[in-house]
XYZ file of C-alpha atoms in Angstrom:
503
model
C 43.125 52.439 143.964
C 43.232 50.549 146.989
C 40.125 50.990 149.163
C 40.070 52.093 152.631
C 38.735 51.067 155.533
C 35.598 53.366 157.206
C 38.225 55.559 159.378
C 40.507 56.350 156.791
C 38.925 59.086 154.183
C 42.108 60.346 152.381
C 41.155 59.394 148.946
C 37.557 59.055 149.166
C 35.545 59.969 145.957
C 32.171 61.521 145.734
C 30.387 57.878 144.845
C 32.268 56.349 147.889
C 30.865 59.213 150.187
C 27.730 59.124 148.892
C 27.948 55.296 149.032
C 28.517 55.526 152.705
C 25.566 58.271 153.399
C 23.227 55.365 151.749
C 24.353 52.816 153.935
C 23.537 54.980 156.499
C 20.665 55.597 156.146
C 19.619 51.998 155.203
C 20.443 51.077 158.570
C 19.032 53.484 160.180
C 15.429 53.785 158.727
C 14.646 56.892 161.083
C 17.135 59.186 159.195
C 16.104 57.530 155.705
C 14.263 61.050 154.482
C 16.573 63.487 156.527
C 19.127 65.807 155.515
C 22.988 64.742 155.976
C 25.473 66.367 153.956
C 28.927 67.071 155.699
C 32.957 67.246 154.881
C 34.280 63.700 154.539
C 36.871 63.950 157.756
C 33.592 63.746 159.564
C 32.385 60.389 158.574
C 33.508 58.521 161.556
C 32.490 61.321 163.802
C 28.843 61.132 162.134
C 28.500 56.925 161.771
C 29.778 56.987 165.910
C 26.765 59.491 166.804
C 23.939 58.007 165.105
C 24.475 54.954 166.600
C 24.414 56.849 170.023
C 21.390 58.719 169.049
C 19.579 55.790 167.577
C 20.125 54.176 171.321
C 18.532 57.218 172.875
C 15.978 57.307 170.345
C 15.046 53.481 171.670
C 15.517 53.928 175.340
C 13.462 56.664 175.708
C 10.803 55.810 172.895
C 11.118 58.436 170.650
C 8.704 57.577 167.919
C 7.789 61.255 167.089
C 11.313 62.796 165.390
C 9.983 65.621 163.518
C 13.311 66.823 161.828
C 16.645 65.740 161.900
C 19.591 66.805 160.057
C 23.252 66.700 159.434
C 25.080 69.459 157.571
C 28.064 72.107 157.944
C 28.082 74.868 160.288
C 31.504 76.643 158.683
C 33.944 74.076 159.445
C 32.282 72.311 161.927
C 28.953 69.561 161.683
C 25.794 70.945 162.603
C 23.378 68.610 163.930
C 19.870 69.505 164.152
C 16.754 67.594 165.480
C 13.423 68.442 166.593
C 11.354 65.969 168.876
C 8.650 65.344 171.218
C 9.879 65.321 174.548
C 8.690 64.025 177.856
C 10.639 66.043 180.154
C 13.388 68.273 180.133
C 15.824 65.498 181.241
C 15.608 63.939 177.767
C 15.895 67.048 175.934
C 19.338 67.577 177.632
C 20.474 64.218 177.005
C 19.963 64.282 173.481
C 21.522 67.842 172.985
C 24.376 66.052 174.896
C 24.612 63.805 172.716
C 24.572 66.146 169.661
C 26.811 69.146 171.271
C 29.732 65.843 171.742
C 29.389 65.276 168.287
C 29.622 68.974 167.404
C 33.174 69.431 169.554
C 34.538 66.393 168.332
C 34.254 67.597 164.724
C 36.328 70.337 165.953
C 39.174 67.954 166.329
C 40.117 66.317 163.095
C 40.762 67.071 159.495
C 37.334 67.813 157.810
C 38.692 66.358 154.310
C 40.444 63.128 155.647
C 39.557 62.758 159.534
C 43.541 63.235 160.705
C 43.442 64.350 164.358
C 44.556 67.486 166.105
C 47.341 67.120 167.868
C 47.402 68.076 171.585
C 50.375 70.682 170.728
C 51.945 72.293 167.717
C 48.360 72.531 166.186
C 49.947 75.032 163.197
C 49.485 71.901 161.295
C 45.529 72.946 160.905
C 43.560 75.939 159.208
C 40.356 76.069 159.748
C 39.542 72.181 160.411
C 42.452 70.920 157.299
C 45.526 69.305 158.329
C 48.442 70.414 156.506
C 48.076 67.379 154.281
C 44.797 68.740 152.466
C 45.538 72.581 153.365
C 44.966 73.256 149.126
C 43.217 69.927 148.457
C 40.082 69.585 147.166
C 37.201 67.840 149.569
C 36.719 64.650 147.194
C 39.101 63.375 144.354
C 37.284 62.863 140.956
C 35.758 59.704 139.258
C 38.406 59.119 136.274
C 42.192 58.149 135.470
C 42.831 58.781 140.172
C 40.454 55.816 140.385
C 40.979 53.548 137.356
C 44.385 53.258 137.510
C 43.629 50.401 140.338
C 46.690 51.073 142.646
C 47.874 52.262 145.828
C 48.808 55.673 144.839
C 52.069 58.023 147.284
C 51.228 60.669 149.004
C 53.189 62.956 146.185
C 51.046 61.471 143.285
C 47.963 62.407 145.483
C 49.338 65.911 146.536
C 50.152 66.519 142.553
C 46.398 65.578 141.827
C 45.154 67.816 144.723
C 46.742 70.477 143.493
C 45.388 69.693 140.062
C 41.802 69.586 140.950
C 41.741 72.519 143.646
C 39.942 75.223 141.438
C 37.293 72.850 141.225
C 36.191 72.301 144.751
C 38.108 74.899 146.826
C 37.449 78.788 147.525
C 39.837 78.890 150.377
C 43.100 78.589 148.894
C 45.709 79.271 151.084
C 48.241 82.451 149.821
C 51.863 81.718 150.532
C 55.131 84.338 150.738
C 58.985 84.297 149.989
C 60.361 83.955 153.118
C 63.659 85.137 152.265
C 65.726 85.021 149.022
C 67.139 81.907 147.648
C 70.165 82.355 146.510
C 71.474 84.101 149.223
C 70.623 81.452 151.422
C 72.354 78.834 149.414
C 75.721 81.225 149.648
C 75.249 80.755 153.017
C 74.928 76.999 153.168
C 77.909 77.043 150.883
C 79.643 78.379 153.565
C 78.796 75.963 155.937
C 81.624 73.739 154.807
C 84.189 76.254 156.572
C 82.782 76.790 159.979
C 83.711 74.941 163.127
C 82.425 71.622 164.153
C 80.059 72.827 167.001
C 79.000 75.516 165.219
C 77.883 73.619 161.983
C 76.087 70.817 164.112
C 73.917 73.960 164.937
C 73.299 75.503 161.341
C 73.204 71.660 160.769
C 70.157 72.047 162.908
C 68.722 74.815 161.797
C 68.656 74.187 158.196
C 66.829 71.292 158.831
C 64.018 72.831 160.712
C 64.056 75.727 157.809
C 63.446 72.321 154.899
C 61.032 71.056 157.025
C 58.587 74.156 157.136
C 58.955 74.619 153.708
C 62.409 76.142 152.641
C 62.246 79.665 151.531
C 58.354 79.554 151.047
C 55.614 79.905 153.950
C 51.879 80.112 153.576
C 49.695 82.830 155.262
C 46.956 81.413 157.709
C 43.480 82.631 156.462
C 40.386 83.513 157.918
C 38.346 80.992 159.727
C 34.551 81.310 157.374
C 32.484 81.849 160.907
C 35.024 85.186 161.955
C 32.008 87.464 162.384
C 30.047 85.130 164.941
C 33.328 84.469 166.697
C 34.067 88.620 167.032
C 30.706 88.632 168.555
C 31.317 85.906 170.877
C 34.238 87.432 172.228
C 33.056 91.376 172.324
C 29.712 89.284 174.400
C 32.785 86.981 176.748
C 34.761 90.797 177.011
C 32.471 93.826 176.525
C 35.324 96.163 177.558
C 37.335 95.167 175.024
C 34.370 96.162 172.304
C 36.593 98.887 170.895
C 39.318 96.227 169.712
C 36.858 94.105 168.768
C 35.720 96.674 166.176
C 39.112 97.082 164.955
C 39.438 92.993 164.347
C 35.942 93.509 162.543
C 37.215 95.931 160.247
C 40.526 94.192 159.289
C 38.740 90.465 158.955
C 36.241 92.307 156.690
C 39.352 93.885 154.450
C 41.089 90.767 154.597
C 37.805 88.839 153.330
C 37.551 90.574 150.578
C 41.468 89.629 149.471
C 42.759 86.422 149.735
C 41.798 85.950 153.690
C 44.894 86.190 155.084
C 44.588 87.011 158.861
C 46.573 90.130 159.591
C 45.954 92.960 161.827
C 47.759 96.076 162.715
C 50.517 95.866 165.894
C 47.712 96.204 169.067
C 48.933 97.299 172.542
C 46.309 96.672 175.892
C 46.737 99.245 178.584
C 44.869 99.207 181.656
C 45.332 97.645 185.467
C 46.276 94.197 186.388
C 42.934 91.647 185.835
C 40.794 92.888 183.242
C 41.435 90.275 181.011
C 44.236 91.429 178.827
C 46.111 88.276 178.670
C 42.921 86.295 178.178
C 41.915 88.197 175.295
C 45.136 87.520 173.546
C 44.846 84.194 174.527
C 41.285 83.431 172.807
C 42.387 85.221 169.592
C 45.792 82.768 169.263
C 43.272 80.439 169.849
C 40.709 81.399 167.494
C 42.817 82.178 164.455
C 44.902 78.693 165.754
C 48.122 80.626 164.641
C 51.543 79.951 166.257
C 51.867 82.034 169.115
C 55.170 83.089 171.462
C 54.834 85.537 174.633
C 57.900 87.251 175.455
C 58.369 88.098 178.861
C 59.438 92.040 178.525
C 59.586 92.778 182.396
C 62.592 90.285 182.649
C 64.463 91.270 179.214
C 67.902 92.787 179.582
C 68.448 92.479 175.749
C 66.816 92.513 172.587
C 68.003 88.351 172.381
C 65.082 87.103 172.958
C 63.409 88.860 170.179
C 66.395 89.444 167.418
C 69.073 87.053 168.324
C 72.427 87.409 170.125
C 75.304 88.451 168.193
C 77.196 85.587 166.410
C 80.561 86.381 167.899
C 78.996 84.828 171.317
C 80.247 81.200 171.744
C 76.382 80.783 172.842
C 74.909 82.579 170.039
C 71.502 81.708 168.877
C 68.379 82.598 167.011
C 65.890 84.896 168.599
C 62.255 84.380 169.047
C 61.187 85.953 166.130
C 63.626 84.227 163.251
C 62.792 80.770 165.306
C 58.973 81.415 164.732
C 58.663 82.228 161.629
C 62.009 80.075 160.066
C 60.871 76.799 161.730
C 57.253 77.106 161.220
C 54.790 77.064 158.224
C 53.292 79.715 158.142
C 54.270 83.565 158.248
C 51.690 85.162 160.532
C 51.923 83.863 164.006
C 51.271 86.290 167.159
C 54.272 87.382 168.982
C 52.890 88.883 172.673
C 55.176 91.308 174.172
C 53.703 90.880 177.658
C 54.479 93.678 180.159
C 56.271 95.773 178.247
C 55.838 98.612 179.938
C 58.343 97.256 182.995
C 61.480 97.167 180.790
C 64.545 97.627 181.800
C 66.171 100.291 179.611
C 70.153 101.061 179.828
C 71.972 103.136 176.783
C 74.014 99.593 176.192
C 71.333 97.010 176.230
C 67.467 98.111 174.875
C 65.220 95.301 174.635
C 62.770 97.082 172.741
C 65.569 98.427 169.829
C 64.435 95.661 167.235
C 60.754 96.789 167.399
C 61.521 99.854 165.838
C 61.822 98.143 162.460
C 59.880 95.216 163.124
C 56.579 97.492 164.013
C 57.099 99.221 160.671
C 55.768 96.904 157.592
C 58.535 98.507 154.859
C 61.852 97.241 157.246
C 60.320 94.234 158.738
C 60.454 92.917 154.934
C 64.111 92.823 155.508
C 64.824 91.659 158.858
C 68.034 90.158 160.092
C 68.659 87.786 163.210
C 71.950 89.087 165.116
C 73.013 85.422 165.206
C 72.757 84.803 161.467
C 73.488 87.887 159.502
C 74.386 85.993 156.223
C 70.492 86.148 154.804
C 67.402 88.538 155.352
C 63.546 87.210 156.191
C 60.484 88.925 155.638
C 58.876 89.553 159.104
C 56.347 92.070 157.812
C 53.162 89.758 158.587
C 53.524 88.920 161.960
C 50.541 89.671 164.136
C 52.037 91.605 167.053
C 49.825 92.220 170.848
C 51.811 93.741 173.467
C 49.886 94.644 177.057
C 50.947 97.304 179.689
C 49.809 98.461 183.002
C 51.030 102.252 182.086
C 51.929 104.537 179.368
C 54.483 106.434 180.653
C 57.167 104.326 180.554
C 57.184 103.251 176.970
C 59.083 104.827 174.675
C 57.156 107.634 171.904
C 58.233 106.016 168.877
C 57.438 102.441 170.181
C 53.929 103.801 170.810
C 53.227 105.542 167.385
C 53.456 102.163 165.693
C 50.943 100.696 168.283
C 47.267 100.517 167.995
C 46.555 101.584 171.781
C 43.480 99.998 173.132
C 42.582 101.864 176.952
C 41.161 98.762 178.810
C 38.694 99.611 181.689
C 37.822 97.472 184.794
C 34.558 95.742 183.823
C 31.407 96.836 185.416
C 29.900 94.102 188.042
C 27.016 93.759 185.547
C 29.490 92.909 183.098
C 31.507 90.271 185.254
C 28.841 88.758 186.152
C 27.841 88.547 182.148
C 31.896 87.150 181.919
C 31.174 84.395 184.266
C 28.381 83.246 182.447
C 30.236 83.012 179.182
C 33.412 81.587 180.916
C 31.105 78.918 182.338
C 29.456 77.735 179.413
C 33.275 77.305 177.689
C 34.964 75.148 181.023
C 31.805 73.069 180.314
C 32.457 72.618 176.477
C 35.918 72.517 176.611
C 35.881 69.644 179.489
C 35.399 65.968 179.129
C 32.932 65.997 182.416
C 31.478 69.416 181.126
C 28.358 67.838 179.621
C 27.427 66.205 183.326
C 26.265 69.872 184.712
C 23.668 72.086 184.059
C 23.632 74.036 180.579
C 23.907 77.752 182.317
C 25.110 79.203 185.583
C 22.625 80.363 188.152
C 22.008 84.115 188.512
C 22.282 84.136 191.791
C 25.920 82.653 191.287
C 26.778 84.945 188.800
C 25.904 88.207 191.092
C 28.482 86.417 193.886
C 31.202 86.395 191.165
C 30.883 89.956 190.132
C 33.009 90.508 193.096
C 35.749 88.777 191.324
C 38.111 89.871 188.171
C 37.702 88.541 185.332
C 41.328 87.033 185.615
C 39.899 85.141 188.812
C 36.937 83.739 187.916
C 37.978 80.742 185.661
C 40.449 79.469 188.700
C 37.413 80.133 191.142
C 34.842 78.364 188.952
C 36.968 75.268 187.792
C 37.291 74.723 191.955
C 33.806 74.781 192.295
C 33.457 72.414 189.597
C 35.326 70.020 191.877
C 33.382 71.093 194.788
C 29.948 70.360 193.563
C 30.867 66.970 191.887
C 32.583 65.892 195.526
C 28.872 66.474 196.410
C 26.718 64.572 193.686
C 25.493 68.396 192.564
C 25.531 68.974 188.875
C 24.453 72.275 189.312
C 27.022 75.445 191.002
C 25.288 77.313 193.949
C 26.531 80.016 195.978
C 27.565 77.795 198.303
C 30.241 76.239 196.320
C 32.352 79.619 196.475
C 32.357 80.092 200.153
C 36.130 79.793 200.080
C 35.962 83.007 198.145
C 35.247 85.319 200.843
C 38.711 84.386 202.399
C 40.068 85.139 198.689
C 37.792 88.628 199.318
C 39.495 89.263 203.000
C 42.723 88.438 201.380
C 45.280 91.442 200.385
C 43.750 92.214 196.720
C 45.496 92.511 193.386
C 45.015 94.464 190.556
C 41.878 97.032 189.833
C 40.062 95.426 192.600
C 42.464 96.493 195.163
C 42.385 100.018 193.996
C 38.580 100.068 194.414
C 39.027 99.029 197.709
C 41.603 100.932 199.146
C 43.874 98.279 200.055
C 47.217 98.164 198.345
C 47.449 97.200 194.649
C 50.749 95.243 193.441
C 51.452 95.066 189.925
């Protein structure tokens, strides 16, 4: 087999891993009784920060490392060290340096070192690229290696497949998408239809090969779910109570095959509480495919179902397009606002959620705009938020999971900024340059705020302090916010104050 090059781990074999940890730690005599055991993907992530550490180490005369260790934190390195320090100064810089390692391995394939990409990131369950989604960590010693050749990607995939059981305990499940031979009657009939419309189905039939023809796999559970729950019941404690209900599904589901599914969830509660940011950290989270339909501007069920094929503009809806063109069969589909729909006995936008809320029908759903063949819709991960109740139909309610949402306490807000602090400074390239926490003081002044404010108020005051040479936030870096405050308020805020709440 042909050997590759120290950035490139796709084939790598126990003895070449372990070949590389050696030469490691031969060069780097300070590590030579340590702990480092990690995923292959992270190799280049792990070679790149030694040689940064080792730097620190020598510039600040470090000659007193106690412990030090590389290993796996659930999908992700975890880098521990224990030191000497003279001042607090170099303790941050070298948990710098070790929380930019950490984020980076966050990024890229933990079997071969393939990178996120910056969109479309279906591609990866929980740190694997869809390249070693059922592959084993390391190929074998034996016939793989011996045969002394550049092996295809197919030969490797076969082999993967092969050796799974042996290394794997996260195989991912997979579904019939939607029967076979009735889609091939329907290809057959391809031949007959008009030119524009076959450059279309043309289209789509590619998109439908591409993710995998009539089978799609199930995204599973990422392994640190529990600590992640917390996190987010800590970032949102008025949404504890749904928080409990993704406990108790994530524990079900662990105990299956790990296949990340929970029951149809509806928000209700005023403007700002963090509704839409909720939803937005689980898509995130679970790193599922994820579409928002805007309810308070449907006139139709399109969007959703499809338009009728007799339209000379027919086309999929939202929901066939999701889960036809994409790999995998539980994405999150956010009906956003759909309280404010516009209901007329022609035109319903909500009529296809009647079957598509209930498990047994959604197994046999239909786009209007393709009628010839049936998919199974019955794992989709559904969140839909409202301001009210009382416009929503009964029936479209009884198949919801309704979570009340209450405005957040100002001790709670200001426990909200904290957490949305410490995640604009992780998630941002300059985050590492300021302080590890926000100041109380700080965080008391944003308790004014909702919690839908105080990322856009914070990320400003980023700016604010670096314009000054601060790496630290103080109170005075919100002063604009007091002619936010003086400002006509939206949302639960305004209705505390008396002035006049918009929706």
């Amino acid at each position: 087999m042909k050997k590759r090059d120290s950035g490139d781990f796709f084939c790598m074999t126990r003895s070449d891993y372990d070949s590389k940890i050696q030469k490691l730690k031969k060069k780097f005599k300070w590590m030579r009784n340590f702990e480092l055991e990690f995923d292959p993907g992270f190799l280049g992530i792990v070679e790149e920060f030694v040689i940064s550490f080792d730097v620190f180490l020598k510039q600040n005369e470090v000659v007193n490392l106690e412990y030090f260790g590389i290993t796996m934190f659930g999908e992700t390195l975890d880098i521990r060290s224990s030191w000497l320090w003279a001042n607090r100064e170099q303790a941050d810089a070298g948990e710098s340096l070790i929380d930019e390692a950490i984020n980076k391995s966050k990024t890229v394939c933990r079997v071969c070192g393939r990178r996120k990409p910056l969109h479309g990131q279906y591609d990866f369950q929980n740190n694997r690229c869809y390249l070693h989604f059922d592959a084993p960590k390391f190929f074998v010693e034996g016939e793989i290696v011996e045969k002394n050749e550049k092996f295809s990607l197919g030969e490797i995939a076969v082999e993967a497949s092969r050796l799974m059981k042996a290394d794997l305990h996260d195989s991912t499940p997979r579904i019939r998408l939607f029967d076979e031979t009735k889609f091939q009657v329907f290809v057959s009939n391809l031949v007959s239809m008009r030119a524009e419309k076959k450059d279309r189905l043309d289209r789509m039939l590619s998109s439908i090969r591409s993710a995998g023809q009539s089978s799609r796999m199930l995204a599973i559970l990422p392994a640190d779910w529990e600590i992640k729950l917390d996190e987010l019941e800590e970032t949102f404690p008025n949404f504890a109570s749904f928080c409990d209900l993704l406990r108790d599904q994530c524990a079900l589901s662990a105990l299956g095959d790990k296949r990340i599914k929970f029951a149809p969830t509806l928000f209700v509660g005023p403007p700002g509480i963090g509704k839409t940011e909720v939803t937005n950290w689980v898509a995130e989270y679970f790193k599922l495919p994820t579409r928002f339909f805007d309810m308070a501007s449907a006139q139709t069920n399109s969007s959703i179902s499809g338009s009728e094929a007799y339209w000379s503009n027919t086309r999929e809806g939202g929901v066939f397009e999701m889960l036809a063109y994409q790999p995998f069969a539980n994405p999150i589909l956010v009906l956003d606002e759909i309280d404010k729909v516009s209901q007329s006995d022609q035109h319903d936008p909500l009529s296809a959620l009647y079957s598509l809320l209930e498990p047994t029908t959604a197994r046999r759903f239909c786009d209007l705009s393709i009628r010839d063949f049936e998919i199974d819709a019955s794992h989709i991960n559904w969140i839909a938020t409202a301001n009210s109740l009382s416009t929503i139909p009964k029936p479209i309610l009884s198949r919801f999971n309704v979570f009340e949402i209450s405005a957040p306490s100002k001790a709670q807000i200001s426990k909200i900024a904290k957490q949305i602090y410490r995640k604009i400074r992780t998630e941002s390239s300059w985050g590492e340059s300021f302080s590890h926490d926000l100041d109380d003081a700080v965080a008391a002044l944003l308790a004014k705020q909702s919690p839908r404010e105080l990322r856009k108020l914070m990320e400003r005051a980023f700016g604010t302090a670096a314009r000054q040479g601060r790496r630290v936030l103080i109170v005075d870096d919100f002063a604009y916010t007091s002619r936010v405050s003086d400002a006509p308020q939206i949302g639960f805020l305004a209705n505390q104050n008396g002035a006049r709440a918009f929706s």
